[in-house]
């Protein structure tokens, strides 16, 4: 005889287990019943968030489709949408790059590209500002200066939000022409430039009076630390009485190159430290065993980013004398990612601080000895009396090796 009660119980258990398995299956695989679809709670929350974020965008897209006088290029519209998303941070260094723009960025860090030779940033009032001009470049030879505001390229106006687009237009095949319209002190000036290869040699050197060595670092590219090490060893072998390191109008570049050079110029200590949005800190330090040469470092308003990392470490550890004028004040760092489609993104991921915690971003670094040029020191935009360099030589002339 079968037990009726046990059979009913078993059937109920089987029913509920089957329902549970079926519902679980539908939740995992988003199974539909009629006009309804079952999704996981996580997927549902994500869809709600996406609807909130992008429903207005979709409405605007459809409005444009219905009212714009020409057909829309969907790919360009999506690119514009993504660029706008990054621009919404209000940070000119956080950006989405097309495949061409990403390739240009990689070339600029390799030090091997063709263009006019300027480093640019977005000014506080929304213009494209020249941070620094690369030595012996078309821009340098034409007389473009740090602080000039680029308002148009080939008679097409560009705002700070279009920095990437303007930079892409300035680059091009060597021997081709490009016209830059800049504002200097409120006066518009046109410069007709011929694009040229920009040298990957970021370090140059020479000897000054009194057997004082001179090393110029124009930017921090892939091989800058290696080039600097070679020149520094040459100065040491010559038993130079001192060394001038010129970072004026050096708009920065690769952080690791700056840190590597700092290690050559410092004993054990903190160079700078980085802090990300979560409050996590990363310290960049140097090891004992700096150069025996006494040195002075020249800076100005065009000394930015990786240049300021080097200066912060030297000044914060009292390793050398900083001479010149206030540095630019770019105390944030970016990280880049290459996308599968060939483009890339660059995001500001951290802020860096001097060893003592001093803020550099939007403030800059005050030199140990402030020396500025006078009007009589400059003729037609060219420095004819370098009193900053003279001060460095004066300080080092009586110095002895460590």
Short mmCIF file of N, CA, C and O in Angstrom, two decimals, residues 166-240:
data_model
loop_
_atom_site.label_atom_id
_atom_site.label_comp_id
_atom_site.label_asym_id
_atom_site.label_seq_id
_atom_site.Cartn_x
_atom_site.Cartn_y
_atom_site.Cartn_z
N UNK A 166 43.27 70.15 -32.68
CA UNK A 166 44.23 71.15 -33.15
C UNK A 166 45.63 70.55 -33.26
O UNK A 166 46.36 70.81 -34.24
N UNK A 167 46.02 69.74 -32.27
CA UNK A 167 47.35 69.12 -32.30
C UNK A 167 47.49 68.20 -33.50
O UNK A 167 48.55 68.14 -34.14
N UNK A 168 46.40 67.47 -33.82
CA UNK A 168 46.45 66.55 -34.96
C UNK A 168 46.64 67.30 -36.27
O UNK A 168 47.35 66.84 -37.17
N UNK A 169 46.03 68.49 -36.38
CA UNK A 169 46.16 69.29 -37.60
C UNK A 169 47.56 69.88 -37.71
O UNK A 169 48.12 70.01 -38.80
N UNK A 170 48.16 70.23 -36.58
CA UNK A 170 49.51 70.82 -36.61
C UNK A 170 50.55 69.81 -37.06
O UNK A 170 51.54 70.17 -37.71
N UNK A 171 50.34 68.54 -36.71
CA UNK A 171 51.28 67.51 -37.16
C UNK A 171 51.02 67.19 -38.61
O UNK A 171 49.92 67.35 -39.11
N UNK A 172 52.01 66.72 -39.29
CA UNK A 172 51.85 66.39 -40.69
C UNK A 172 53.18 66.10 -41.35
O UNK A 172 54.24 66.16 -40.71
N UNK A 173 53.15 65.83 -42.61
CA UNK A 173 54.35 65.45 -43.33
C UNK A 173 55.34 66.60 -43.39
O UNK A 173 54.98 67.76 -43.60
N UNK A 174 56.60 66.26 -43.20
CA UNK A 174 57.65 67.28 -43.25
C UNK A 174 57.65 67.98 -44.60
O UNK A 174 57.35 67.39 -45.63
N UNK A 175 57.94 69.26 -44.57
CA UNK A 175 57.98 70.05 -45.79
C UNK A 175 56.66 70.69 -46.15
O UNK A 175 56.62 71.55 -47.03
N UNK A 176 55.59 70.31 -45.46
CA UNK A 176 54.28 70.91 -45.73
C UNK A 176 54.07 72.10 -44.81
O UNK A 176 54.62 72.18 -43.71
N UNK A 177 53.25 73.04 -45.25
CA UNK A 177 53.04 74.26 -44.50
C UNK A 177 51.81 74.23 -43.61
O UNK A 177 50.85 73.51 -43.89
N UNK A 178 51.85 75.02 -42.56
CA UNK A 178 50.70 75.17 -41.68
C UNK A 178 50.75 76.58 -41.08
O UNK A 178 51.82 77.10 -40.78
N UNK A 179 49.60 77.18 -40.96
CA UNK A 179 49.51 78.55 -40.45
C UNK A 179 48.92 78.54 -39.04
O UNK A 179 47.86 77.97 -38.81
N UNK A 180 49.64 79.14 -38.10
CA UNK A 180 49.15 79.28 -36.73
C UNK A 180 48.82 80.74 -36.45
O UNK A 180 49.61 81.63 -36.76
N UNK A 181 47.64 80.96 -35.90
CA UNK A 181 47.26 82.30 -35.45
C UNK A 181 47.27 82.29 -33.94
O UNK A 181 46.57 81.50 -33.31
N UNK A 182 48.12 83.14 -33.34
CA UNK A 182 48.26 83.16 -31.89
C UNK A 182 47.90 84.54 -31.36
O UNK A 182 47.99 85.55 -32.06
N UNK A 183 47.49 84.53 -30.11
CA UNK A 183 47.22 85.78 -29.40
C UNK A 183 48.32 85.96 -28.36
O UNK A 183 48.55 85.09 -27.53
N UNK A 184 48.98 87.10 -28.44
CA UNK A 184 50.04 87.43 -27.49
C UNK A 184 49.75 88.80 -26.90
O UNK A 184 49.82 89.81 -27.59
N UNK A 185 49.38 88.80 -25.64
CA UNK A 185 49.02 90.06 -25.00
C UNK A 185 47.81 90.71 -25.65
O UNK A 185 47.72 91.95 -25.68
N UNK A 186 46.91 89.90 -26.18
CA UNK A 186 45.70 90.43 -26.80
C UNK A 186 45.87 90.80 -28.26
O UNK A 186 44.89 91.19 -28.92
N UNK A 187 47.09 90.67 -28.79
CA UNK A 187 47.36 91.00 -30.19
C UNK A 187 47.46 89.72 -31.00
O UNK A 187 48.20 88.80 -30.64
N UNK A 188 46.69 89.63 -32.10
CA UNK A 188 46.71 88.46 -32.95
C UNK A 188 47.91 88.51 -33.89
O UNK A 188 48.22 89.55 -34.48
N UNK A 189 48.59 87.36 -34.03
CA UNK A 189 49.77 87.27 -34.88
C UNK A 189 49.69 85.99 -35.70
O UNK A 189 49.30 84.94 -35.16
N UNK A 190 50.06 86.05 -36.96
CA UNK A 190 50.06 84.87 -37.83
C UNK A 190 51.50 84.38 -38.03
O UNK A 190 52.41 85.18 -38.26
N UNK A 191 51.66 83.05 -37.96
CA UNK A 191 52.96 82.43 -38.21
C UNK A 191 52.78 81.35 -39.27
O UNK A 191 51.99 80.41 -39.07
N UNK A 192 53.48 81.49 -40.36
CA UNK A 192 53.45 80.47 -41.41
C UNK A 192 54.66 79.56 -41.23
O UNK A 192 55.81 79.97 -41.42
N UNK A 193 54.39 78.32 -40.83
CA UNK A 193 55.45 77.38 -40.49
C UNK A 193 55.54 76.25 -41.52
O UNK A 193 54.56 75.94 -42.19
N UNK A 194 56.69 75.67 -41.60
CA UNK A 194 56.90 74.47 -42.44
C UNK A 194 57.20 73.31 -41.50
O UNK A 194 58.17 73.37 -40.73
N UNK A 195 56.36 72.29 -41.54
CA UNK A 195 56.54 71.15 -40.65
C UNK A 195 57.90 70.48 -40.90
O UNK A 195 58.38 70.44 -42.03
N UNK A 196 58.47 69.95 -39.82
CA UNK A 196 59.79 69.32 -39.91
C UNK A 196 59.86 68.17 -38.92
O UNK A 196 59.06 68.09 -37.99
N UNK A 197 60.81 67.26 -39.11
CA UNK A 197 61.01 66.20 -38.11
C UNK A 197 61.43 66.82 -36.78
O UNK A 197 62.29 67.71 -36.75
N UNK A 198 60.80 66.38 -35.70
CA UNK A 198 61.16 66.86 -34.38
C UNK A 198 62.17 65.88 -33.81
O UNK A 198 61.91 64.69 -33.70
N UNK A 199 63.33 66.39 -33.45
CA UNK A 199 64.45 65.53 -33.04
C UNK A 199 64.10 64.73 -31.80
O UNK A 199 63.46 65.23 -30.86
N UNK A 200 64.54 63.46 -31.79
CA UNK A 200 64.34 62.62 -30.61
C UNK A 200 65.47 62.81 -29.60
O UNK A 200 65.50 62.16 -28.57
N UNK A 201 66.39 63.73 -29.90
CA UNK A 201 67.46 64.04 -28.95
C UNK A 201 66.93 65.08 -27.97
O UNK A 201 66.81 66.25 -28.29
N UNK A 202 66.60 64.64 -26.78
CA UNK A 202 66.01 65.55 -25.79
C UNK A 202 67.05 66.14 -24.86
O UNK A 202 66.73 66.99 -24.04
N UNK A 203 68.30 65.68 -24.95
CA UNK A 203 69.36 66.15 -24.06
C UNK A 203 70.53 66.67 -24.89
O UNK A 203 70.96 66.03 -25.85
N UNK A 204 71.00 67.84 -24.52
CA UNK A 204 72.18 68.42 -25.17
C UNK A 204 73.10 68.97 -24.08
O UNK A 204 72.67 69.19 -22.94
N UNK A 205 74.37 69.20 -24.43
CA UNK A 205 75.31 69.62 -23.40
C UNK A 205 76.41 70.51 -23.96
O UNK A 205 76.55 70.66 -25.18
N UNK A 206 77.17 71.07 -23.06
CA UNK A 206 78.31 71.91 -23.44
C UNK A 206 79.08 72.30 -22.19
O UNK A 206 78.71 71.93 -21.07
N UNK A 207 80.14 73.06 -22.37
CA UNK A 207 80.95 73.54 -21.25
C UNK A 207 80.90 75.06 -21.22
O UNK A 207 80.97 75.73 -22.25
N UNK A 208 80.74 75.61 -20.02
CA UNK A 208 80.67 77.05 -19.82
C UNK A 208 81.98 77.54 -19.21
O UNK A 208 82.87 76.75 -18.89
N UNK A 209 82.07 78.84 -19.02
CA UNK A 209 83.27 79.42 -18.42
C UNK A 209 83.51 78.83 -17.03
O UNK A 209 82.58 78.44 -16.33
N UNK A 210 84.77 78.76 -16.65
CA UNK A 210 85.12 78.24 -15.34
C UNK A 210 84.97 76.73 -15.23
O UNK A 210 84.83 76.20 -14.12
N UNK A 211 84.97 76.02 -16.38
CA UNK A 211 84.83 74.57 -16.41
C UNK A 211 83.51 74.11 -15.76
O UNK A 211 83.45 73.07 -15.11
N UNK A 212 82.47 74.91 -15.98
CA UNK A 212 81.12 74.56 -15.51
C UNK A 212 80.41 73.81 -16.62
O UNK A 212 80.33 74.28 -17.76
N UNK A 213 79.90 72.63 -16.31
CA UNK A 213 79.16 71.85 -17.29
C UNK A 213 77.74 72.37 -17.46
O UNK A 213 77.17 72.99 -16.55
N UNK A 214 77.17 72.11 -18.63
CA UNK A 214 75.80 72.55 -18.93
C UNK A 214 75.07 71.42 -19.63
O UNK A 214 75.55 70.89 -20.65
N UNK A 215 73.93 71.00 -19.07
CA UNK A 215 73.10 69.98 -19.70
C UNK A 215 71.68 70.53 -19.83
O UNK A 215 71.07 70.93 -18.83
N UNK A 216 71.18 70.53 -21.03
CA UNK A 216 69.83 70.99 -21.33
C UNK A 216 68.92 69.76 -21.53
O UNK A 216 69.24 68.87 -22.32
N UNK A 217 67.81 69.68 -20.79
CA UNK A 217 66.81 68.63 -20.99
C UNK A 217 65.58 69.30 -21.58
O UNK A 217 64.89 70.07 -20.91
N UNK A 218 65.30 69.02 -22.85
CA UNK A 218 64.20 69.70 -23.54
C UNK A 218 62.85 69.05 -23.26
O UNK A 218 61.82 69.71 -23.29
N UNK A 219 62.84 67.74 -23.00
CA UNK A 219 61.60 67.01 -22.73
C UNK A 219 61.97 65.66 -22.14
O UNK A 219 63.15 65.28 -22.12
N UNK A 220 60.99 64.94 -21.64
CA UNK A 220 61.23 63.62 -21.07
C UNK A 220 60.59 62.57 -21.96
O UNK A 220 59.39 62.26 -21.83
N UNK A 221 61.39 62.04 -22.88
CA UNK A 221 60.92 61.01 -23.81
C UNK A 221 61.49 59.65 -23.42
O UNK A 221 62.11 59.50 -22.37
N UNK A 222 61.30 58.68 -24.29
CA UNK A 222 61.67 57.30 -23.95
C UNK A 222 63.13 57.12 -23.58
O UNK A 222 63.46 56.29 -22.75
N UNK A 223 64.02 57.90 -24.21
CA UNK A 223 65.46 57.69 -23.99
C UNK A 223 66.14 58.82 -23.24
O UNK A 223 67.37 58.90 -23.20
N UNK A 224 65.35 59.70 -22.63
CA UNK A 224 65.93 60.89 -22.00
C UNK A 224 66.88 60.54 -20.85
O UNK A 224 67.98 61.09 -20.74
N UNK A 225 66.48 59.63 -19.97
CA UNK A 225 67.33 59.28 -18.82
C UNK A 225 68.66 58.68 -19.28
O UNK A 225 69.72 58.99 -18.72
N UNK A 226 68.60 57.85 -20.30
CA UNK A 226 69.82 57.24 -20.82
C UNK A 226 70.74 58.31 -21.41
O UNK A 226 71.96 58.28 -21.20
N UNK A 227 70.15 59.26 -22.16
CA UNK A 227 70.94 60.34 -22.75
C UNK A 227 71.56 61.22 -21.65
O UNK A 227 72.73 61.61 -21.73
N UNK A 228 70.74 61.51 -20.62
CA UNK A 228 71.24 62.35 -19.52
C UNK A 228 72.39 61.66 -18.79
O UNK A 228 73.40 62.30 -18.45
N UNK A 229 72.25 60.38 -18.53
CA UNK A 229 73.29 59.63 -17.83
C UNK A 229 74.62 59.70 -18.58
O UNK A 229 75.68 59.89 -17.97
N UNK A 230 74.55 59.58 -19.89
CA UNK A 230 75.75 59.64 -20.71
C UNK A 230 76.43 61.00 -20.59
O UNK A 230 77.65 61.09 -20.41
N UNK A 231 75.63 62.08 -20.66
CA UNK A 231 76.19 63.43 -20.57
C UNK A 231 76.71 63.72 -19.16
O UNK A 231 77.75 64.37 -18.99
N UNK A 232 75.99 63.22 -18.14
CA UNK A 232 76.43 63.44 -16.77
C UNK A 232 77.77 62.75 -16.52
O UNK A 232 78.68 63.34 -15.91
N UNK A 233 77.91 61.53 -16.98
CA UNK A 233 79.18 60.81 -16.82
C UNK A 233 80.32 61.53 -17.53
O UNK A 233 81.45 61.57 -17.04
N UNK A 234 80.00 62.14 -18.69
CA UNK A 234 81.01 62.90 -19.42
C UNK A 234 81.49 64.09 -18.59
O UNK A 234 82.69 64.37 -18.53
N UNK A 235 80.54 64.78 -17.95
CA UNK A 235 80.90 65.93 -17.11
C UNK A 235 81.75 65.48 -15.91
O UNK A 235 82.70 66.15 -15.52
N UNK A 236 81.40 64.35 -15.34
CA UNK A 236 82.17 63.83 -14.20
C UNK A 236 83.58 63.46 -14.62
O UNK A 236 84.55 63.72 -13.89
N UNK A 237 83.70 62.85 -15.80
CA UNK A 237 85.03 62.46 -16.30
C UNK A 237 85.90 63.68 -16.59
O UNK A 237 87.13 63.62 -16.46
N UNK A 238 85.25 64.77 -16.98
CA UNK A 238 85.98 66.01 -17.25
C UNK A 238 86.30 66.76 -15.96
O UNK A 238 86.94 67.81 -16.00
N UNK A 239 85.81 66.23 -14.84
CA UNK A 239 85.99 66.86 -13.53
C UNK A 239 85.50 68.31 -13.54
O UNK A 239 86.22 69.25 -13.16
N UNK A 240 84.27 68.46 -14.03
CA UNK A 240 83.66 69.79 -14.08
C UNK A 240 83.58 70.38 -12.68
O UNK A 240 83.41 69.67 -11.69
#
